[in-house]
PDB file of C-alpha atoms in Angstrom:
ATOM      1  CA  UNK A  26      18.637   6.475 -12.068  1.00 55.00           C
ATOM      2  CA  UNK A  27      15.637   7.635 -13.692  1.00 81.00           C
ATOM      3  CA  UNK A  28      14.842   5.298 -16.068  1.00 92.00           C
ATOM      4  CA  UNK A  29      14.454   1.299 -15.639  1.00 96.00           C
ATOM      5  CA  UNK A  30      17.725  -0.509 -14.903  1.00 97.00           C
ATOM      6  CA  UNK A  31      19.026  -3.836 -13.299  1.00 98.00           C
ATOM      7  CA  UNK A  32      21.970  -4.952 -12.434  1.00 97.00           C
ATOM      8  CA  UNK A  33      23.334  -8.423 -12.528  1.00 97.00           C
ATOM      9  CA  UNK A  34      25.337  -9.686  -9.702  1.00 97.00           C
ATOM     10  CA  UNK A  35      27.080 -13.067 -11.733  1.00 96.00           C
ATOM     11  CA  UNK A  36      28.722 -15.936  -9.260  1.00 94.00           C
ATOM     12  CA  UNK A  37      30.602 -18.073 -11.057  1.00 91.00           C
ATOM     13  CA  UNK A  38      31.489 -21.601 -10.801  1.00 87.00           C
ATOM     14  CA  UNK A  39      35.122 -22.535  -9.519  1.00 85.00           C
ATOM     15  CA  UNK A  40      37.634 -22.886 -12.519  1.00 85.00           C
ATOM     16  CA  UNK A  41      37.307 -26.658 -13.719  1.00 83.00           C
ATOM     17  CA  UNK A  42      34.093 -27.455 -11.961  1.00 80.00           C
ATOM     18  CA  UNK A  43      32.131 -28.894 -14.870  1.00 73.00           C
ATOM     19  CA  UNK A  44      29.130 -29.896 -12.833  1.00 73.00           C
ATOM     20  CA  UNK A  45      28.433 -26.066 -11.732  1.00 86.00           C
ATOM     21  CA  UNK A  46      26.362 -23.570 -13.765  1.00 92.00           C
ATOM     22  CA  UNK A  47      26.713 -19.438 -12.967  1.00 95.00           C
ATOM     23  CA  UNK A  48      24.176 -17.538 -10.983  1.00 96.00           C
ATOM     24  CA  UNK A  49      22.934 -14.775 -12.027  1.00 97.00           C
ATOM     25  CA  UNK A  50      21.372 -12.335  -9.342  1.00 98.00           C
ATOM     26  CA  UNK A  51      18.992 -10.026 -10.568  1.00 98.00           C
ATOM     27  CA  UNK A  52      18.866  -6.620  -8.965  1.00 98.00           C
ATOM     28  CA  UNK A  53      16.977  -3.643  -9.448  1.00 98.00           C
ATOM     29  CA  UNK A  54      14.026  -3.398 -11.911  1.00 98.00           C
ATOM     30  CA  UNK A  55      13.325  -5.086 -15.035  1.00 98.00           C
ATOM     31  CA  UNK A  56      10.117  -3.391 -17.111  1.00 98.00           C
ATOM     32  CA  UNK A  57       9.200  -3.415 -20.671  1.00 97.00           C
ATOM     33  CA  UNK A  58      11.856  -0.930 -21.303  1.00 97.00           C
ATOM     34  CA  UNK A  59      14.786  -2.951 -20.440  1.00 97.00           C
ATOM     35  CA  UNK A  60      13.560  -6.419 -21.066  1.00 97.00           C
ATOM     36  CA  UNK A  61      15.451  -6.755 -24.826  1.00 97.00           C
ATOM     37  CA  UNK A  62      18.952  -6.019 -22.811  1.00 97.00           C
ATOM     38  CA  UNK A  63      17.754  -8.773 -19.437  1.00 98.00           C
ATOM     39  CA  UNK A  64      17.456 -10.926 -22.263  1.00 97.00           C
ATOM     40  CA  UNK A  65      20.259 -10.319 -23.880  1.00 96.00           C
ATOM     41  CA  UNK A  66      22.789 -11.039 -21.119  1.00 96.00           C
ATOM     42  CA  UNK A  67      21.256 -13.571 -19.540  1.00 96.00           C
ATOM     43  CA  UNK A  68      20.943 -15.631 -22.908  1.00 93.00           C
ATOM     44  CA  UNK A  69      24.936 -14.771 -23.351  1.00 93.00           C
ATOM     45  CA  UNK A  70      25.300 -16.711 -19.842  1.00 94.00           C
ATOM     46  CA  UNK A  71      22.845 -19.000 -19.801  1.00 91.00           C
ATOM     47  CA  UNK A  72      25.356 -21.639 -22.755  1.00 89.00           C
ATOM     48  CA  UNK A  73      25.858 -24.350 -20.503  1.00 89.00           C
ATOM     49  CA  UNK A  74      22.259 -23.320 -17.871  1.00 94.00           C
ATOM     50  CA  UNK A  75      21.982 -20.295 -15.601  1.00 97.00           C
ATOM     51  CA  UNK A  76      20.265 -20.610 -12.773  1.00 97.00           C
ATOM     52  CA  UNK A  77      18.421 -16.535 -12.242  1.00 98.00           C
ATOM     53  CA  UNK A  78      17.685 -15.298  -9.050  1.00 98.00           C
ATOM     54  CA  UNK A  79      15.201 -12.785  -8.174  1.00 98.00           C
ATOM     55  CA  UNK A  80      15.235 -12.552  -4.405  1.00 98.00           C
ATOM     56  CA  UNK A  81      16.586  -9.263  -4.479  1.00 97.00           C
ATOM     57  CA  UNK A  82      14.957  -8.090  -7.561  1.00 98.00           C
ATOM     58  CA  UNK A  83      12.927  -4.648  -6.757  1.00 97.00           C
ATOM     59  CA  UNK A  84      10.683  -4.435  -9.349  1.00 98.00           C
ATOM     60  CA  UNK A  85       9.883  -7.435 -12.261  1.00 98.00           C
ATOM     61  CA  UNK A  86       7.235  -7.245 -14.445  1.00 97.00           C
ATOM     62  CA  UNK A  87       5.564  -9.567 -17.390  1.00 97.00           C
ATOM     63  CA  UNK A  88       8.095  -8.058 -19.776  1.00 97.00           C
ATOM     64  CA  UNK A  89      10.733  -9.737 -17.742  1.00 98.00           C
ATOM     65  CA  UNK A  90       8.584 -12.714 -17.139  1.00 97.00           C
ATOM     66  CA  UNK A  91       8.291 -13.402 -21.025  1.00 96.00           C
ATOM     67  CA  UNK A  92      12.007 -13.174 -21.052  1.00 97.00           C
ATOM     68  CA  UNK A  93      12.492 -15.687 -18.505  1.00 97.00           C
ATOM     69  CA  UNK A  94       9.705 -17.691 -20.002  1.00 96.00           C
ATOM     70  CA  UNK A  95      11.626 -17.852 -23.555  1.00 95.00           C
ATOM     71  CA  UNK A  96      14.851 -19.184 -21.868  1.00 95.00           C
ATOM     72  CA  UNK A  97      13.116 -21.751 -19.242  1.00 95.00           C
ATOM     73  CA  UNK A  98      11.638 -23.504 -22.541  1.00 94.00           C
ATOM     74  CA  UNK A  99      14.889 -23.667 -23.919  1.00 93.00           C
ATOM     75  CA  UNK A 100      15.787 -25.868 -20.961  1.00 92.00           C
ATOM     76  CA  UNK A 101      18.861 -23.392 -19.809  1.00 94.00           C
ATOM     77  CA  UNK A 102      17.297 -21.323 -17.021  1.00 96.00           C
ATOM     78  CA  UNK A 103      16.619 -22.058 -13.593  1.00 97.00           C
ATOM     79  CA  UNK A 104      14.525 -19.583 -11.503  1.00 98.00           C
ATOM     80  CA  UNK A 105      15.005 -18.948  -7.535  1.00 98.00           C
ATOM     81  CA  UNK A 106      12.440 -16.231  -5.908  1.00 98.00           C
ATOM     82  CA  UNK A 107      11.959 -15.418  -2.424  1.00 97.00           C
ATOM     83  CA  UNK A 108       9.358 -17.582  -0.703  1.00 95.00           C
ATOM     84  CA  UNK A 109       5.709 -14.993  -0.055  1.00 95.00           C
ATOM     85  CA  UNK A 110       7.422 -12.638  -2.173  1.00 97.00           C
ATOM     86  CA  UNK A 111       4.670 -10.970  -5.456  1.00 98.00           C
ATOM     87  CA  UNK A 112       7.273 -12.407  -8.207  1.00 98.00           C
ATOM     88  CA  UNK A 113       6.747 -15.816  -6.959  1.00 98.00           C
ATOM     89  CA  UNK A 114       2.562 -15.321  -6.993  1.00 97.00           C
ATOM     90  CA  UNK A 115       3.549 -13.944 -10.359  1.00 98.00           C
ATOM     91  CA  UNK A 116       5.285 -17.184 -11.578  1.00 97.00           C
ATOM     92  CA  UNK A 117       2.666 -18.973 -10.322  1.00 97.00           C
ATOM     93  CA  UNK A 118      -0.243 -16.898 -12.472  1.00 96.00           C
ATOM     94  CA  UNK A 119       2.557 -16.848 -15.629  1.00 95.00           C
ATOM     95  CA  UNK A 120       2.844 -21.140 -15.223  1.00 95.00           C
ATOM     96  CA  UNK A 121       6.206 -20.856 -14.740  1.00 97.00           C
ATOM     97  CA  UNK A 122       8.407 -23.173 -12.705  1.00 97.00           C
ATOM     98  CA  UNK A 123      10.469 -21.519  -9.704  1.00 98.00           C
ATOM     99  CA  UNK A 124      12.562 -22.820  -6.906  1.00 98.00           C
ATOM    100  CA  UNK A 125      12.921 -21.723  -3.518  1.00 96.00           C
ATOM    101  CA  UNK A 126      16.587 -22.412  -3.177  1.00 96.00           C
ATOM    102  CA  UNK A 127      19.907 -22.169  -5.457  1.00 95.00           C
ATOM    103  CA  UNK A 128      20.538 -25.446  -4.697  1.00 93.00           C
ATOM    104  CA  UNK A 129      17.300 -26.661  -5.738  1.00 95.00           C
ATOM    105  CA  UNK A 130      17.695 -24.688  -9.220  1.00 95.00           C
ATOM    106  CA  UNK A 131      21.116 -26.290  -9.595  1.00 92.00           C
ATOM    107  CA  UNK A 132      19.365 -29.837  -9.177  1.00 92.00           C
ATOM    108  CA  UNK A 133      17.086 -29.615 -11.084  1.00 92.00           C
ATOM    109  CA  UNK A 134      19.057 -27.674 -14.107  1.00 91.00           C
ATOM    110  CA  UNK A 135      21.405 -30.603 -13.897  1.00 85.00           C
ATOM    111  CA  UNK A 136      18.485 -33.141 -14.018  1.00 81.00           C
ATOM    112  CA  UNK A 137      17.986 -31.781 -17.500  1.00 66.00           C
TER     113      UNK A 137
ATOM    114  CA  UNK B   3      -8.494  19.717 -14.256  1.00 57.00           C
ATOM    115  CA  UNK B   4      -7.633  23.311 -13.745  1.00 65.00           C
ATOM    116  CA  UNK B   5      -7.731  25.846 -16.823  1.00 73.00           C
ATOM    117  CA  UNK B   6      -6.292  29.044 -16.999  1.00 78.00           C
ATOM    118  CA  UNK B   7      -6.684  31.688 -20.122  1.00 78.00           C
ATOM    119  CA  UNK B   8      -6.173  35.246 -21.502  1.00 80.00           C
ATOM    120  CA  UNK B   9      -9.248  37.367 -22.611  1.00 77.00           C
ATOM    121  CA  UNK B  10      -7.590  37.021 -25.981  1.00 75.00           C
ATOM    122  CA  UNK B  11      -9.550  33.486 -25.895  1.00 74.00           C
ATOM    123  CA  UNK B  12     -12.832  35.007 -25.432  1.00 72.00           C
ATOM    124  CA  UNK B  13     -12.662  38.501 -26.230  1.00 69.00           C
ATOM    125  CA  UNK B  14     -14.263  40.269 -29.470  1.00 64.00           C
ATOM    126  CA  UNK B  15     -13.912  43.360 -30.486  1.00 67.00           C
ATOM    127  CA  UNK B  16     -17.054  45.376 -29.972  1.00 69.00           C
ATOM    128  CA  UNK B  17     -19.146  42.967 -28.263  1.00 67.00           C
ATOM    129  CA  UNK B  18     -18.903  42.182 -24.812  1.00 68.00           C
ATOM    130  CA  UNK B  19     -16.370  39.557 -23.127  1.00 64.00           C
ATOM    131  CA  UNK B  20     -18.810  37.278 -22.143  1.00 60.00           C
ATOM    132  CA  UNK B  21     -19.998  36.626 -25.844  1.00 61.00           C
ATOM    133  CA  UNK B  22     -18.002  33.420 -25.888  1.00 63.00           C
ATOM    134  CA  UNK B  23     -14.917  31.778 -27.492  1.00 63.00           C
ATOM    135  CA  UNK B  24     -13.342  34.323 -30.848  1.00 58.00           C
ATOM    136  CA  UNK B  25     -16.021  33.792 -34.039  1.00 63.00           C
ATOM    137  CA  UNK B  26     -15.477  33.133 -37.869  1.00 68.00           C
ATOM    138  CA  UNK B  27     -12.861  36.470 -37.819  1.00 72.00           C
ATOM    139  CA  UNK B  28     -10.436  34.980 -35.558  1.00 73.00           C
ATOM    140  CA  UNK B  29      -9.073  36.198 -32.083  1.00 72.00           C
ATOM    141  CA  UNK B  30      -8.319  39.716 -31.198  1.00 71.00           C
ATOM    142  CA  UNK B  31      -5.903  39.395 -29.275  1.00 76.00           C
ATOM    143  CA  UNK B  32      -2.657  37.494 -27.720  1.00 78.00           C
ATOM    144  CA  UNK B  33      -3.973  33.564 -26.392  1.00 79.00           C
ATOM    145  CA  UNK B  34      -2.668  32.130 -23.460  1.00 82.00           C
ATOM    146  CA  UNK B  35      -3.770  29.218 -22.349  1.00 79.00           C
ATOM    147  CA  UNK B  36      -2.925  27.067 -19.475  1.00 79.00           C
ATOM    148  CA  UNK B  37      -4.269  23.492 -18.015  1.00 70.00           C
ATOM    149  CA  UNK B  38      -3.062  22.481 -14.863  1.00 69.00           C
ATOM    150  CA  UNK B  39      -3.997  18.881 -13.879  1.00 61.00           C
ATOM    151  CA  UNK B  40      -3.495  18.629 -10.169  1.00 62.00           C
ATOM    152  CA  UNK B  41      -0.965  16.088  -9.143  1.00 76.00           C
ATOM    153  CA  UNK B  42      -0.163  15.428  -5.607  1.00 91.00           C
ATOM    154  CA  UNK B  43       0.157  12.828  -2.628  1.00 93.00           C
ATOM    155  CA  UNK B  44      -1.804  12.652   0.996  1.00 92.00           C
ATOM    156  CA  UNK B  45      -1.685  10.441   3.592  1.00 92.00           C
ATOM    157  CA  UNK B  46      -4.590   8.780   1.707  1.00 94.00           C
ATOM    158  CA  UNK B  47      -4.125   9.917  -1.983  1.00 96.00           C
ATOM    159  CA  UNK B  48      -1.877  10.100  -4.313  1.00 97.00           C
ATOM    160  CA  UNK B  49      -2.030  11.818  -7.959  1.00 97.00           C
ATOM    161  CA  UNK B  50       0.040  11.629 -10.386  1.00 96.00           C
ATOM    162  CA  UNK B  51       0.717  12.485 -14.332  1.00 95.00           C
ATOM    163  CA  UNK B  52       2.773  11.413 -16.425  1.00 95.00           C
ATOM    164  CA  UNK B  53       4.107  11.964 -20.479  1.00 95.00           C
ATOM    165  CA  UNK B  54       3.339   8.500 -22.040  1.00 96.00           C
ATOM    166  CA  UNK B  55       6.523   7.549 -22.522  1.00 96.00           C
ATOM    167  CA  UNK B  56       7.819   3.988 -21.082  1.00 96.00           C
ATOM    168  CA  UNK B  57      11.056   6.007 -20.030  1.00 96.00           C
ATOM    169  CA  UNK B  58       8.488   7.903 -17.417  1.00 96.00           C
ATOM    170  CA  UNK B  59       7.697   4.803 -16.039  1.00 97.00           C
ATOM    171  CA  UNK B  60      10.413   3.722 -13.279  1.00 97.00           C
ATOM    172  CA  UNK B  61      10.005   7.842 -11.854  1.00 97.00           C
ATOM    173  CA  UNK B  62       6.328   7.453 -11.594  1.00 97.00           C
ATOM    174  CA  UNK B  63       6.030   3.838  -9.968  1.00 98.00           C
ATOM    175  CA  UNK B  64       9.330   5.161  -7.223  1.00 97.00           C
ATOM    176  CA  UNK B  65       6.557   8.222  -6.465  1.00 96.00           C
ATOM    177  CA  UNK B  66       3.844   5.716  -6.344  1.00 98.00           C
ATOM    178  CA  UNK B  67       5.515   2.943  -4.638  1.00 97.00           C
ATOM    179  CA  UNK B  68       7.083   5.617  -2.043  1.00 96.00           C
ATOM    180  CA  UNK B  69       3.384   6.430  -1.021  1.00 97.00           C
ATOM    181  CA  UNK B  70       2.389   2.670  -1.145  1.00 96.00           C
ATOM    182  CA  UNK B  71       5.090   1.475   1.459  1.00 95.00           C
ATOM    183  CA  UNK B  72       4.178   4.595   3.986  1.00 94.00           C
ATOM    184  CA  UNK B  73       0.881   3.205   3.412  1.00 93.00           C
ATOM    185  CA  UNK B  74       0.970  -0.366   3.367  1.00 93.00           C
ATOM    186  CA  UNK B  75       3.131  -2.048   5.842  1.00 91.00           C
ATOM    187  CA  UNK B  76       3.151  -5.546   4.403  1.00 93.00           C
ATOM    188  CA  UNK B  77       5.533  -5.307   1.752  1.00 94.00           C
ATOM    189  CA  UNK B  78       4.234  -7.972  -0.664  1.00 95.00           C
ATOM    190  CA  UNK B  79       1.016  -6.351  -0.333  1.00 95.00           C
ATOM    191  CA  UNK B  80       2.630  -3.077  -1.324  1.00 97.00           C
ATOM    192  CA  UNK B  81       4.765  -4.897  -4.404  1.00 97.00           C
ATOM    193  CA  UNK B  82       1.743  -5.847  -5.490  1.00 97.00           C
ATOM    194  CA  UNK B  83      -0.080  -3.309  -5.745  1.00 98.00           C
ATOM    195  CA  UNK B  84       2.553  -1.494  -7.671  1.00 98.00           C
ATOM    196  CA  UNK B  85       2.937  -4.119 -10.342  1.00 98.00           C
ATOM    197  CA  UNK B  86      -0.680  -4.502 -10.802  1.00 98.00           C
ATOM    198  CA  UNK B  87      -0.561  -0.275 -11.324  1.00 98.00           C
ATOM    199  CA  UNK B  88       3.221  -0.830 -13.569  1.00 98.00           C
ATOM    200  CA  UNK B  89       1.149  -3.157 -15.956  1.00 97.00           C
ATOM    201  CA  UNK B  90      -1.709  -1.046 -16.280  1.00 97.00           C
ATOM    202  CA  UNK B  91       0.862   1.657 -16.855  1.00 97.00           C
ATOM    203  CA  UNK B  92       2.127  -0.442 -19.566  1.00 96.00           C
ATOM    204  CA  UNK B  93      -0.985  -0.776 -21.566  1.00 95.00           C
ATOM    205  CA  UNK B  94      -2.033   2.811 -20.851  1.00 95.00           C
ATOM    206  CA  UNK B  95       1.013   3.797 -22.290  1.00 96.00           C
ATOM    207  CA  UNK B  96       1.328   1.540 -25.438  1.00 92.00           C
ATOM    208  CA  UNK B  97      -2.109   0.890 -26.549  1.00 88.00           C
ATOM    209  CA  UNK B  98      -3.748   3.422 -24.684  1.00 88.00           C
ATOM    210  CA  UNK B  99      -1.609   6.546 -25.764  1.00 90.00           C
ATOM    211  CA  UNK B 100       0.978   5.146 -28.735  1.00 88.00           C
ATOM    212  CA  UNK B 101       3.616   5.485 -26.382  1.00 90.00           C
ATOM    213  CA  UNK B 102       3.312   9.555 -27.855  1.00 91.00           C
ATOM    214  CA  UNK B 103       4.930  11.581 -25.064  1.00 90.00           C
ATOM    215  CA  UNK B 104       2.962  14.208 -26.024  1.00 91.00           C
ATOM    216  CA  UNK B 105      -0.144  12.814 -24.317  1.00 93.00           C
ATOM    217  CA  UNK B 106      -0.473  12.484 -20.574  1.00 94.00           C
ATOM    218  CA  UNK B 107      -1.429   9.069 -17.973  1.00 96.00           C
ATOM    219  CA  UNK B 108      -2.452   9.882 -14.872  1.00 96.00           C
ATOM    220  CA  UNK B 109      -2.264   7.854 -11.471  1.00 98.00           C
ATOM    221  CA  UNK B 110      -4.724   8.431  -9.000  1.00 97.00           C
ATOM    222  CA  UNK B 111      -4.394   5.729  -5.637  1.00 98.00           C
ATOM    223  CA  UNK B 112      -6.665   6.004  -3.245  1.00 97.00           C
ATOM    224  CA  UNK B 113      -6.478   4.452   0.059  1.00 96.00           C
ATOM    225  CA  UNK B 114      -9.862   3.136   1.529  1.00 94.00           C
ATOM    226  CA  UNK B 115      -9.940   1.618   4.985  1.00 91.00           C
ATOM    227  CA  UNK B 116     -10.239  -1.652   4.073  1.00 93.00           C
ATOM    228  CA  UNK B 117      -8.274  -1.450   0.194  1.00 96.00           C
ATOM    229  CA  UNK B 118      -6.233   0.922  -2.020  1.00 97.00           C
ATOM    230  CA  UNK B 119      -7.572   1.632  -5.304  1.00 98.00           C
ATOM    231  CA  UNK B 120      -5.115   2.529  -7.926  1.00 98.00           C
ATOM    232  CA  UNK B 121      -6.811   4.224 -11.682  1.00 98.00           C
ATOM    233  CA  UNK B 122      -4.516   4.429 -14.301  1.00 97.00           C
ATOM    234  CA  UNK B 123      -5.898   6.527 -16.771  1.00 96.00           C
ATOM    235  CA  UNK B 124      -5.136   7.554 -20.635  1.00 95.00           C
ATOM    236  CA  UNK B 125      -6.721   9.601 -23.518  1.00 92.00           C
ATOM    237  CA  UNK B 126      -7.078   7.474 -26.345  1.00 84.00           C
ATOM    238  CA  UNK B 127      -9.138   4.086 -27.710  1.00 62.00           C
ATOM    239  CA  UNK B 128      -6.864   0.979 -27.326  1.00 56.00           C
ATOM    240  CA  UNK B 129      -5.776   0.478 -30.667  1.00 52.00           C
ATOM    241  CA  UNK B 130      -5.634  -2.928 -32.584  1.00 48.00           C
ATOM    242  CA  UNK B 131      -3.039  -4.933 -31.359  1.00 43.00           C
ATOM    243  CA  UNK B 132      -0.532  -5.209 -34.566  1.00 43.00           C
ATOM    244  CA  UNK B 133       0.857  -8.624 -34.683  1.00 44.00           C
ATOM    245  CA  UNK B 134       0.388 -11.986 -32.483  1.00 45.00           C
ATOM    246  CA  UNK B 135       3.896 -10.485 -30.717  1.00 48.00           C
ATOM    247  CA  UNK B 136       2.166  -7.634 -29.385  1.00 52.00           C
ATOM    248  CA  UNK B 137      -1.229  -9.469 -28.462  1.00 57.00           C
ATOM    249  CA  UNK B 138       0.561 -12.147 -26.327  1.00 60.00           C
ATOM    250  CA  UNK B 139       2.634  -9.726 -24.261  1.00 61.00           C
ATOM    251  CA  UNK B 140      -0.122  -7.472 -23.487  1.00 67.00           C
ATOM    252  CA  UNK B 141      -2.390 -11.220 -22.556  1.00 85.00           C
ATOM    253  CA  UNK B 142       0.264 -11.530 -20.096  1.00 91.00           C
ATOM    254  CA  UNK B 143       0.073  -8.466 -18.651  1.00 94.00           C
ATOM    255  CA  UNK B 144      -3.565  -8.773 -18.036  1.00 94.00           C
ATOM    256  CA  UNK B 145      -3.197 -12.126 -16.265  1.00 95.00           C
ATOM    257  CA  UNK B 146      -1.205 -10.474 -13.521  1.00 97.00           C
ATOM    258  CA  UNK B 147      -3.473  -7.623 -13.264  1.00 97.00           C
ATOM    259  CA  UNK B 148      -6.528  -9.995 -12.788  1.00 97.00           C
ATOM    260  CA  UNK B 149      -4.636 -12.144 -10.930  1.00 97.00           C
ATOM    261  CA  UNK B 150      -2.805 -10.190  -8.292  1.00 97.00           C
ATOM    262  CA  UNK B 151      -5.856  -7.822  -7.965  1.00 98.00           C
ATOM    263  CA  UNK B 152      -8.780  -8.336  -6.064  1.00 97.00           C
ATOM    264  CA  UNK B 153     -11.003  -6.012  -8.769  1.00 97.00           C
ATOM    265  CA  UNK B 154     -10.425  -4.828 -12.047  1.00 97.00           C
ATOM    266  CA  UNK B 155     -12.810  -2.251 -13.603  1.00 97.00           C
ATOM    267  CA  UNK B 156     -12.294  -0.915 -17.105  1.00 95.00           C
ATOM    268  CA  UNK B 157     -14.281   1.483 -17.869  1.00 94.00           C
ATOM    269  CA  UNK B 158     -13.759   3.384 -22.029  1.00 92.00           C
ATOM    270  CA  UNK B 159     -15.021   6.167 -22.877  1.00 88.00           C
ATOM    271  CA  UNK B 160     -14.451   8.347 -26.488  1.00 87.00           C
ATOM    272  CA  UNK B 161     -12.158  10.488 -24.203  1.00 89.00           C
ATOM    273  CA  UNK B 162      -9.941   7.568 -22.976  1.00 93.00           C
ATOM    274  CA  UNK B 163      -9.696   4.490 -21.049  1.00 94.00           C
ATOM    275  CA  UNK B 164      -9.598   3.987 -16.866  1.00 96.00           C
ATOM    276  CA  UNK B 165      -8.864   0.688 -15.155  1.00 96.00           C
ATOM    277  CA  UNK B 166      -9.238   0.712 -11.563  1.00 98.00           C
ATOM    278  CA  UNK B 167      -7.395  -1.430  -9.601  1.00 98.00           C
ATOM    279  CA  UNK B 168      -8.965  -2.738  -6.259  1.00 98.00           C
ATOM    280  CA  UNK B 169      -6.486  -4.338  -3.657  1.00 97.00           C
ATOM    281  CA  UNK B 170      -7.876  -5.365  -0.340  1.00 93.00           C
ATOM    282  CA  UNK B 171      -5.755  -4.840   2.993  1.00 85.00           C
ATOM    283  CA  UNK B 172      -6.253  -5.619   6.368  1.00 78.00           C
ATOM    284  CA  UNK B 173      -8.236  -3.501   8.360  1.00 69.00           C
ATOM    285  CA  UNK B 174      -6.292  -1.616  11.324  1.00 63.00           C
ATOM    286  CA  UNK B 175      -6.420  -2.969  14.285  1.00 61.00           C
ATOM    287  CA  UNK B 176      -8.236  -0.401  15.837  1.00 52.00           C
ATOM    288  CA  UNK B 177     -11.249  -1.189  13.622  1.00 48.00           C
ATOM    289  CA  UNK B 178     -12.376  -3.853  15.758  1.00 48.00           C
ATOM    290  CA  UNK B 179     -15.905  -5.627  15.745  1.00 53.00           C
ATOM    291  CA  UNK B 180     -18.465  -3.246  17.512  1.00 51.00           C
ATOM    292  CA  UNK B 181     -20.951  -3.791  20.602  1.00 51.00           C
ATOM    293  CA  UNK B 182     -23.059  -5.442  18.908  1.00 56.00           C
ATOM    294  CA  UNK B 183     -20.477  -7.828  17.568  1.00 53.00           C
ATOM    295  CA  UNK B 184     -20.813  -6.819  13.905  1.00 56.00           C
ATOM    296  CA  UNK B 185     -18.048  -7.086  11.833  1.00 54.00           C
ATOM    297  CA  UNK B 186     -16.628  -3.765  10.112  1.00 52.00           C
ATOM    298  CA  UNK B 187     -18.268  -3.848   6.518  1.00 56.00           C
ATOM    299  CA  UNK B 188     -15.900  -5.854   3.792  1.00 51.00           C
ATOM    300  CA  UNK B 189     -15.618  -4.508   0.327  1.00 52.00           C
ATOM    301  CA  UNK B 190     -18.345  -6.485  -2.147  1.00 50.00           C
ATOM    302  CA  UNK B 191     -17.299  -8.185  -4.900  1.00 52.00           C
TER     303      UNK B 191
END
């Protein structure tokens, strides 16, 4: 592909599990060119909370960033990154809160 | 830069061809003009142009980044790197150039013992930011740059802007402290 795309990888939660929330892996790259459509699907799954995860992202930038920051603040978004990994040294320098784990993310989504 | 002409450029009729660039009665004959900006990668170099267009962008950082990882084993040091250089690419292309794919940005990463500089260069004055929108997206920008980087240099000039980005890497281990028990010289802040 020669322009910027991602993919998103969606796991969702068992049929009549109200306590889950869907997570959405992020794969592939996510620049100022694409950051209008990240930010239009995630905000279609994110209803009920979405918890995002960029392990496996390839390339994220502050465009994505500001589209993840818009969506924490409305309290539905959970982020996991990979632990020594440059998008979690760039949520740190953006103020943004991450989590190392799913699980963690789904905690603390659920804490409210 | 590399430029390549006809004589119809210089040439005037009766007067010799080194008189100098066609006068007040125009050119005598057919102008062809090409400029050729090198662009290439080296074990320690790597140039590259592109049209300032953000749909350029993923092509140029998979040539960059391709260079970076032969380069730079470590591969959050090598993401890095190439999202400090996608940012700058950003703002090269959008305030730098007008995002007018008509103009050219050019990528040149060098790779120092000791750190890999990336300049990301563009032909234009950064233009006013035009609404708090804009302003706040290119602030954030900026913060990664300055902080993922270990040096940012800007440097503007009437014929366009150049920040230099200055990552520091670990030396190879074959640089190792000398007889005398110096240490090999670390880049100054």
């Amino acid at each position: 592909m020669n322009t910027t795309s991602f993919e998103l990888a969606v796991l969702r939660p068992a049929p009549g599990d109200a306590t889950d929330v869907p997570v959405a892996e992020v794969r592939g790259e996510v620049d100022i060119s694409n950051a209008a459509q990240l930010r239009g699907s995630l905000a279609g799954l994110a209803t009920g909370g979405l918890v995002v995860d960029l392990s496996e992202v390839g390339y994220f930038d502050s465009a994505g960033f500001a589209v993840l920051d818009l969506l924490i603040g409305e309290g539905v978004l959970a982020v996991v990154v990979a632990p020594g990994s440059v998008v979690r040294t760039a949520m740190t320098l953006m103020d943004l809160p991450f989590h190392d784990t799913v699980d963690a993310a789904r905690a603390a989504l659920s804490r409210g | 830069m590399l430029l390549l002409y006809t004589d119809g450029l210089i040439e005037r009729r009766g007067e010799p061809i080194d008189a100098g660039l066609a006068g007040p009665e125009g050119y005598a004959d057919d102008v062809a003009m090409v400029a050729v900006r090198p662009c290439g990668t080296t074990a320690t170099s790597h140039v590259d142009t592109l049209p300032a267009a953000f749909s350029e962008m993923a092509a140029a950082r998979r040539r960059l980044g391709g260079w970076l990882r032969r380069l730079v084993p470590d591969q959050e040091q090598a993401d890095r790197i190439l999202l400090c250089a996608g940012e700058a690419l950003v703002n090269a292309i959008e305030h730098g150039s007008d995002r007018d794919p008509d103009r050219a940005v050019t990528i040149e990463a060098f790779a120092e013992p000791d750190a890999v500089t990336v300049s990301i260069s563009d032909t234009g004055g950064w233009a006013k930011d035009s609404g708090a929108g804009r302003a706040e997206h290119r602030g954030r920008g900026l913060t990664l740059i300055h902080g993922l980087a270990d040096r940012v240099e800007t440097a503007r000039a009437s014929q366009g802007t150049r920040v230099t980005i200055t990552c520091r890497r670990p030396l190879p281990d074959s640089t190792l402290p000398d007889s005398t028990g110096r240490a090999p010289v670390t880049v100054q802040q």
